[in-house]
Coordinates of C-alpha atoms in Angstrom, one line a residue:
Chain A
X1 CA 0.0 0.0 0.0
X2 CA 1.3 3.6 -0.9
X3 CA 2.3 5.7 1.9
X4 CA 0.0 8.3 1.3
X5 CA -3.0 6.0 1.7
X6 CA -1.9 4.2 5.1
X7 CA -0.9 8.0 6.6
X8 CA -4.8 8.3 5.9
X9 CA -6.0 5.8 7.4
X10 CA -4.2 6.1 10.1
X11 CA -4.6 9.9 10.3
X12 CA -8.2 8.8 9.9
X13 CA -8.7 7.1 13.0
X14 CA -7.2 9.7 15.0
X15 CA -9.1 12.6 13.6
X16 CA -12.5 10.0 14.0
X17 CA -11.2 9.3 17.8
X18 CA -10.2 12.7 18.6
X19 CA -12.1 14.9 21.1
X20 CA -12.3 17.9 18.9
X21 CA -14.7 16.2 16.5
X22 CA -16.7 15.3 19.7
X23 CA -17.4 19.2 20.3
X24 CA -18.0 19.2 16.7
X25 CA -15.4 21.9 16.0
X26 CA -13.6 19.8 12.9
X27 CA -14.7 16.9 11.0
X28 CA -13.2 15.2 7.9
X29 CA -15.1 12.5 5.8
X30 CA -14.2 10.4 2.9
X31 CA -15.3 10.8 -0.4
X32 CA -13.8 8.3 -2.5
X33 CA -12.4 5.1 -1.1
X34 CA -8.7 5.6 -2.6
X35 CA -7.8 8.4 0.4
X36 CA -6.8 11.1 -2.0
X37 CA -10.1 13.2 -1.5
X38 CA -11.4 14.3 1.4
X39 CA -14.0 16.4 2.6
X40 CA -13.0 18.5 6.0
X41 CA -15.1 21.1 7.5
X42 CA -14.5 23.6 10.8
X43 CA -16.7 25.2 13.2
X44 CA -16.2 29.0 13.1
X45 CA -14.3 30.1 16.3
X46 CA -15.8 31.9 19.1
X47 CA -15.8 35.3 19.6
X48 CA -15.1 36.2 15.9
X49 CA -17.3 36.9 13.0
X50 CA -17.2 33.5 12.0
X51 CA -18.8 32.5 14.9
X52 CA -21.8 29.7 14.5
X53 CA -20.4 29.0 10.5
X54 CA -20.1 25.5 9.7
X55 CA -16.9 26.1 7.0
X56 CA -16.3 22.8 4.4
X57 CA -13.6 22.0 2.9
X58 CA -11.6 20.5 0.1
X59 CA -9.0 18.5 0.3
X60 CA -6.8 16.5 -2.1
X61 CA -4.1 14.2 -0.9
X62 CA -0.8 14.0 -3.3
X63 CA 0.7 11.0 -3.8
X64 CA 3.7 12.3 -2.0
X65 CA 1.9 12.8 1.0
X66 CA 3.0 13.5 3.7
X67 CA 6.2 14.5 2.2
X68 CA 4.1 17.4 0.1
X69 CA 1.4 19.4 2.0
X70 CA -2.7 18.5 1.4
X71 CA -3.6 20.7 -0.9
X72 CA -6.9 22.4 0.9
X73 CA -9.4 25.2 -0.6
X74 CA -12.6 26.4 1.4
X75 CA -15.7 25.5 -0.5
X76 CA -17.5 27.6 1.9
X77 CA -17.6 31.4 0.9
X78 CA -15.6 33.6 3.2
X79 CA -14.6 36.8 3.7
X80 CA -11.0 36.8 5.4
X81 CA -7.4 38.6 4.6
X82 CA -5.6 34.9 4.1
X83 CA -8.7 33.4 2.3
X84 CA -9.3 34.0 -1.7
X85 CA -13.3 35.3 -1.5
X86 CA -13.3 34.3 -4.9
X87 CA -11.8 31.0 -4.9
X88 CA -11.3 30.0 -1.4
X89 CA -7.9 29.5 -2.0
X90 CA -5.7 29.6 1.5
X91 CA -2.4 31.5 2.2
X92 CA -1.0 29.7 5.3
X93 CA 2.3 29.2 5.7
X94 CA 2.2 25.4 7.0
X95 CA 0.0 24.4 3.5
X96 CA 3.2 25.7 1.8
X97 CA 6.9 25.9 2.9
X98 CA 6.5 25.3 6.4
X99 CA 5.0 22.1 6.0
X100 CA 6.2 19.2 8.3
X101 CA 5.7 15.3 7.5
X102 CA 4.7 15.3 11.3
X103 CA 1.7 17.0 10.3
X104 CA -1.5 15.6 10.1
X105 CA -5.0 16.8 9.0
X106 CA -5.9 17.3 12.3
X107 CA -3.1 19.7 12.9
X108 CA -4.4 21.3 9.5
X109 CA -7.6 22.0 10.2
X110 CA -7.2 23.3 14.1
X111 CA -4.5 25.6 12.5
X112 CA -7.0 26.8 10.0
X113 CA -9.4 27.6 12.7
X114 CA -6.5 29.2 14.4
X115 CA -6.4 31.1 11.0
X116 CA -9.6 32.8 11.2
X117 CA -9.2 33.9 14.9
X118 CA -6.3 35.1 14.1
X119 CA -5.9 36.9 10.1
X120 CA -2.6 37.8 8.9
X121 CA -3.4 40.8 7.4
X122 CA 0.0 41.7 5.9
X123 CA 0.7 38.0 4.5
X124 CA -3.0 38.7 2.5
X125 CA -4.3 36.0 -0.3
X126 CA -7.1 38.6 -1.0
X127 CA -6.1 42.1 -0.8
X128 CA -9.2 44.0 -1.1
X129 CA -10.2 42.1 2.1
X130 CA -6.8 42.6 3.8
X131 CA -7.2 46.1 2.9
X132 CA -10.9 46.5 4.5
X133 CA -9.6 44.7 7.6
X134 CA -7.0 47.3 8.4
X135 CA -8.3 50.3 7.5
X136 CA -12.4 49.7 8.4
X137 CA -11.7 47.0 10.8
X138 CA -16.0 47.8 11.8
X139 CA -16.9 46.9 8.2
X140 CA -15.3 44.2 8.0
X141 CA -16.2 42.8 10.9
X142 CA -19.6 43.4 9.6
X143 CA -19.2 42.1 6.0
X144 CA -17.8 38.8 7.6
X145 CA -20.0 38.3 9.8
X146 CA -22.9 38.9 7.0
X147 CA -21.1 36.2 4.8
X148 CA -20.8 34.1 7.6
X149 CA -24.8 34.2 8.2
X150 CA -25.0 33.7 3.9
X151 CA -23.0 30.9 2.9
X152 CA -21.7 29.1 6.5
X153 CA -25.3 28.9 8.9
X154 CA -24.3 31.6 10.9
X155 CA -26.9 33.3 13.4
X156 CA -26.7 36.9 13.2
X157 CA -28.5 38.6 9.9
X158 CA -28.0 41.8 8.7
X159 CA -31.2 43.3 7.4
X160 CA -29.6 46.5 5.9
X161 CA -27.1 44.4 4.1
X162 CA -29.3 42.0 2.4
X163 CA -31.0 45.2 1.3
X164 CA -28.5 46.2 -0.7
X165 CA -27.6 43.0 -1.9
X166 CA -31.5 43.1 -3.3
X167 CA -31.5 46.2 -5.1
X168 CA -28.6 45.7 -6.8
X169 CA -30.1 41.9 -7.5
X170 CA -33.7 43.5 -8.3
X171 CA -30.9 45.7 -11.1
X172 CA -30.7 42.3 -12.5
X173 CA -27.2 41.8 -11.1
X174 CA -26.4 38.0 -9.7
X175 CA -26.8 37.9 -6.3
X176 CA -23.5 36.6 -5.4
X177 CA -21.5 38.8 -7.3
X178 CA -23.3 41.7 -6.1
X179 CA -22.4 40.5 -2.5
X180 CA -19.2 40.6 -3.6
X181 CA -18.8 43.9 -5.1
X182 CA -20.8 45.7 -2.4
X183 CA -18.2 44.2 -0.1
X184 CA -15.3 45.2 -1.9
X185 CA -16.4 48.6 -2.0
X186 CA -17.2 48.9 1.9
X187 CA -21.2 48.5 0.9
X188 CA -21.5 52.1 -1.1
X189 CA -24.1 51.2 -3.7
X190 CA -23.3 53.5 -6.0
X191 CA -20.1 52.3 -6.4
X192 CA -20.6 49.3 -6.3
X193 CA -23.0 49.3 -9.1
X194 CA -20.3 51.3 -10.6
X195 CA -17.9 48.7 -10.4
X196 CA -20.3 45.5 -11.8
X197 CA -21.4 47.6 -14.9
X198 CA -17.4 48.6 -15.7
Chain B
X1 CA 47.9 34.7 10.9
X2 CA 44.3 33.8 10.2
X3 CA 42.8 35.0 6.7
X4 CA 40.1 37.0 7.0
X5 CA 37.9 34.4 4.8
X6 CA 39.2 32.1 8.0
X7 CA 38.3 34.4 10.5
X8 CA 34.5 34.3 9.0
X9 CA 34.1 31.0 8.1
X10 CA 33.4 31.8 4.2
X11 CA 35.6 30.9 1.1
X12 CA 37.5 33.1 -0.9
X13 CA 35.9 33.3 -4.2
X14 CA 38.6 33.0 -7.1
X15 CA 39.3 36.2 -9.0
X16 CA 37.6 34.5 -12.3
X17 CA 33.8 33.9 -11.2
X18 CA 33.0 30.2 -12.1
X19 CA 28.6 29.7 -12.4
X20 CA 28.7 27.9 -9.0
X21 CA 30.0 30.7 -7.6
X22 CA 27.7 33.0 -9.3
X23 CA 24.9 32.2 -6.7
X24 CA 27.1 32.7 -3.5
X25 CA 28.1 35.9 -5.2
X26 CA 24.3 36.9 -5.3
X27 CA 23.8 35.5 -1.7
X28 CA 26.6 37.9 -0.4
X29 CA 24.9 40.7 -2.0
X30 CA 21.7 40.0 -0.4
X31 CA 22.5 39.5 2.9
X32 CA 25.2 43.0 2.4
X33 CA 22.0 44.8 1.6
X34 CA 19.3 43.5 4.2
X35 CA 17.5 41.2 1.9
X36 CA 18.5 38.5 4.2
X37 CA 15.0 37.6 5.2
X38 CA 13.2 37.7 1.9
X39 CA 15.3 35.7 -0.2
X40 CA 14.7 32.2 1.2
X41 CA 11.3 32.7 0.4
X42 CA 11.5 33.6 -3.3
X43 CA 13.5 30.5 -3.4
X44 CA 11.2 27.9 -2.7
X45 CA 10.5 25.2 -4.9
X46 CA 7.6 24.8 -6.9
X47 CA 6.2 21.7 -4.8
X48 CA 6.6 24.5 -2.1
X49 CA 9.2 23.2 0.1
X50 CA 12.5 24.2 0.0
X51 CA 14.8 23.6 -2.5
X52 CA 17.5 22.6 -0.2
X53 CA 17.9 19.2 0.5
X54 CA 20.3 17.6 3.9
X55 CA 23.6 17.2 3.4
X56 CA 24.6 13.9 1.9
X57 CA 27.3 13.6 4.5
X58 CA 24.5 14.5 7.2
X59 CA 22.1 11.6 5.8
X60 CA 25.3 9.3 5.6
X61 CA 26.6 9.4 9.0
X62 CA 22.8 9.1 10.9
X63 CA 22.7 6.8 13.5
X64 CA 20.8 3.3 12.2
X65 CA 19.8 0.5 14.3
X66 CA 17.4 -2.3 14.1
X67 CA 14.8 -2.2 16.4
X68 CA 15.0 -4.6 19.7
X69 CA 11.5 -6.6 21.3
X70 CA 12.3 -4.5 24.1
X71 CA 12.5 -1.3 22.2
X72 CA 9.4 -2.4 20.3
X73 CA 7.3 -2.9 23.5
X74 CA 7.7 0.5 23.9
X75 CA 5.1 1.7 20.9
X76 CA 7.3 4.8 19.8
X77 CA 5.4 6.2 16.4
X78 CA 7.4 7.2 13.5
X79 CA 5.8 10.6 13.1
X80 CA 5.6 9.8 9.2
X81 CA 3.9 6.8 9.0
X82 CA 2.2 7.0 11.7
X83 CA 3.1 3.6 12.7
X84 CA 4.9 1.9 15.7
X85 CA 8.9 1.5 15.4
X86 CA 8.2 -2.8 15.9
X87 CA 10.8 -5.4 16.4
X88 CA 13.3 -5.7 13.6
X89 CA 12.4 -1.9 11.9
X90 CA 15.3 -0.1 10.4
X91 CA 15.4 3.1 12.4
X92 CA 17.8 6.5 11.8
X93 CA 17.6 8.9 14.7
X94 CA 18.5 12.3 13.5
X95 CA 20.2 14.8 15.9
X96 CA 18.1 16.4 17.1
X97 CA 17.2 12.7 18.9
X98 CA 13.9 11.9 17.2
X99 CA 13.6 8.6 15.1
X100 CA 11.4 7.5 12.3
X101 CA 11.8 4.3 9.9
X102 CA 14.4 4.8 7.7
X103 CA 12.2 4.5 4.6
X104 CA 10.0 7.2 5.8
X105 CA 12.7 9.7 6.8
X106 CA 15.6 9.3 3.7
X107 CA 12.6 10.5 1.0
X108 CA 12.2 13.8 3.5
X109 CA 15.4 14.7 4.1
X110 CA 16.5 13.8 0.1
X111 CA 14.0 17.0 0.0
X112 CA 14.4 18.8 3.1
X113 CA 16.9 20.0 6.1
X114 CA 14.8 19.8 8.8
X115 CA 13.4 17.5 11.4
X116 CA 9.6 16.7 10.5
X117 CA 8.5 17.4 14.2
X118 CA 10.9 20.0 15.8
X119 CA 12.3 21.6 12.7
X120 CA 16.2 21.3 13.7
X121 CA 17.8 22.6 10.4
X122 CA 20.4 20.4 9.1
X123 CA 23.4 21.7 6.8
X124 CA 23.0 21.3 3.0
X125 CA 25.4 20.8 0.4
X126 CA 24.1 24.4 -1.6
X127 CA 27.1 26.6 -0.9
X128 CA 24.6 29.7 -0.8
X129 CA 22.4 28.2 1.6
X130 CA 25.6 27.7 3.9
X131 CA 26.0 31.1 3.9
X132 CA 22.7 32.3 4.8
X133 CA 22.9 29.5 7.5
X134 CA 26.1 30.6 8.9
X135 CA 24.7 34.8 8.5
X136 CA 21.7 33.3 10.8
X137 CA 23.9 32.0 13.4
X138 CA 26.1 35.1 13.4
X139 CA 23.3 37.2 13.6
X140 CA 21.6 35.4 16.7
X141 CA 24.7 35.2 18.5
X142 CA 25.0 39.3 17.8
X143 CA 21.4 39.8 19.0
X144 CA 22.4 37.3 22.3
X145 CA 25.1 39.2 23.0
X146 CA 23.7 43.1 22.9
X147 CA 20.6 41.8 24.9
X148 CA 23.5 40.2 27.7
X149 CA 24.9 44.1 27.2
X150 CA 21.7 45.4 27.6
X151 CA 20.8 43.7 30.6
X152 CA 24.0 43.6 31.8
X153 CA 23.9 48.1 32.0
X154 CA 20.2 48.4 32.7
X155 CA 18.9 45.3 34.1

């Protein structure tokens, strides 16, 4: 059997026996039965805008694992400075050069909920976001807590945001790429429309 | 008396540049100018790991045993596998102490200079590498010293 595929199944029955997945803050789960795809997902942490957000997520095994880093996307939209908004690509350090073969999925995904308690705003995989975060640190608080509520289960709506959303949506504008631009732009309408028709 | 290239710890390049030396010549640059920190990670390889591989000589001289039935009633885990060092496994302990199978750690350190749990760096056969390595160590013993200086005036 490769190596790849008996880390797995090893790495498997820890991250099944572990207590973490018992408080239902990380979970992975196969889906195929040759170990080279998996599905993860992480509970939002506490006391951050991602908060109640059930976050999935992709990850493909290489055959070199673990000698090469999973390779692991968020499926879930997000809005976060290390976290593509776009394509939920990830910019964490330990997914790239500072990768260990000691490393497990479970370290992977406790380090990615690490990651959203903690953004790196000047190591940024999406810029515009990184930008909002340190220069309105209130809206973007807001915006990802309102993405959080949209595409992860979160609790807390924001009525005058999905307003927005809808007129630009009633303009006959997508709904998610209206979300998007209105975000970008710190949720000014007018330039957001601005922005969609250019 | 001691050379100055001595005194250092660095080679005297030869007055006609050769292309291996053309990188150690960049290196030096670098590190004159306060680029020290950046370049490492512009270097990385594709796969994203470094491109630095351990020493051959490092790999060479690692400790190997074979792993005894009292050792293996221990149930140490090779932290690459994930499975138990058992009775008649091929071990190489590294030195920074921890052990793993040797077929799990020679594919690692044939692509990396570190220790997969504690990140121990390891020396590389890439003469520009070695000289970032030994600027490191210089510069941590500096910082050591002016904090002793510090504290040794004001604490």
């Amino acid at each position: 059997m490769a190596i790849a595929e008996q880390r797995i199944r090893r790495e498997f029955r820890e991250v099944i026996r572990s207590e973490e997945v018992e408080r239902c803050r990380i979970k992975v789960e196969l889906v195929n039965d040759k170990f080279n795809e998996l599905k993860g997902e992480i509970a939002g942490p506490p006391e951050t805008p991602y908060e109640g957000g059930k976050f999935q997520l992709e990850i493909k095994i290489p055959e070199t694992y673990p000698f090469n880093p999973p390779k692991v996307r968020f499926v879930t939209r997000i809005w976060h400075p290390n976290i593509s908004s776009v394509t939920g690509a990830i910019c964490l350090d330990i997914l790239k050069d500072q990768w260990a073969a000691a490393m497990t999925l479970r370290t992977v995904l406790l380090s990615l909920q690490a990651l959203l308690a903690a953004a790196e705003p000047d190591d940024p995989q999406d810029a515009v976001v990184a930008r909002q975060y340190k220069e309105r640190q209130d809206v973007f608080q807001k915006t990802a807590t309102h993405w959080t509520n949209v595409y992860a289960g979160g609790p807390n709506h924001a009525d005058d945001l999905e307003d927005k959303v809808r007129q630009l949506t009633n303009m006959g504008f997508e709904e998610d790429q209206a979300r998007v631009a209105l975000s970008s732009h710190n949720w000014d309408t007018a330039q957001a429309t601005d922005f969609l028709l250019s | 008396m001691a050379s100055y290239f001595d005194d250092h710890g660095v080679n005297e390049l030869s007055e006609n540049l050769t292309s291996d030396e053309l990188p150690l010549v960049m290196a030096r640059i670098l590190l004159r100018f306060g680029f020290a920190d950046d370049i490492w990670l512009t270097t990385m390889g594709s796969d994203g790991l470094g491109p630095y591989p351990t020493a051959k000589k490092v790999i060479e001289e690692l400790p190997t045993q074979i792993i005894t039935k009292e050792e293996a009633e221990k149930k140490n885990t090779c932290s690459v596998c994930l499975g138990h060092l058992e009775e008649d496994n091929e071990v190489k302990t590294l030195l920074c102490k921890h052990q793993f199978h040797t077929k799990c750690i020679l594919p690692w350190l044939e692509k990396v200079n570190t220790c997969p749990v504690c990140r121990e760096e390891f020396a590389t056969d890439d003469p520009a590498y070695e000289e970032f390595r030994k600027y490191k160590a210089r510069k941590k013993q500096r910082d050591f010293e002016l904090d002793n200086l510090h504290n040794s005036m004001f604490g």
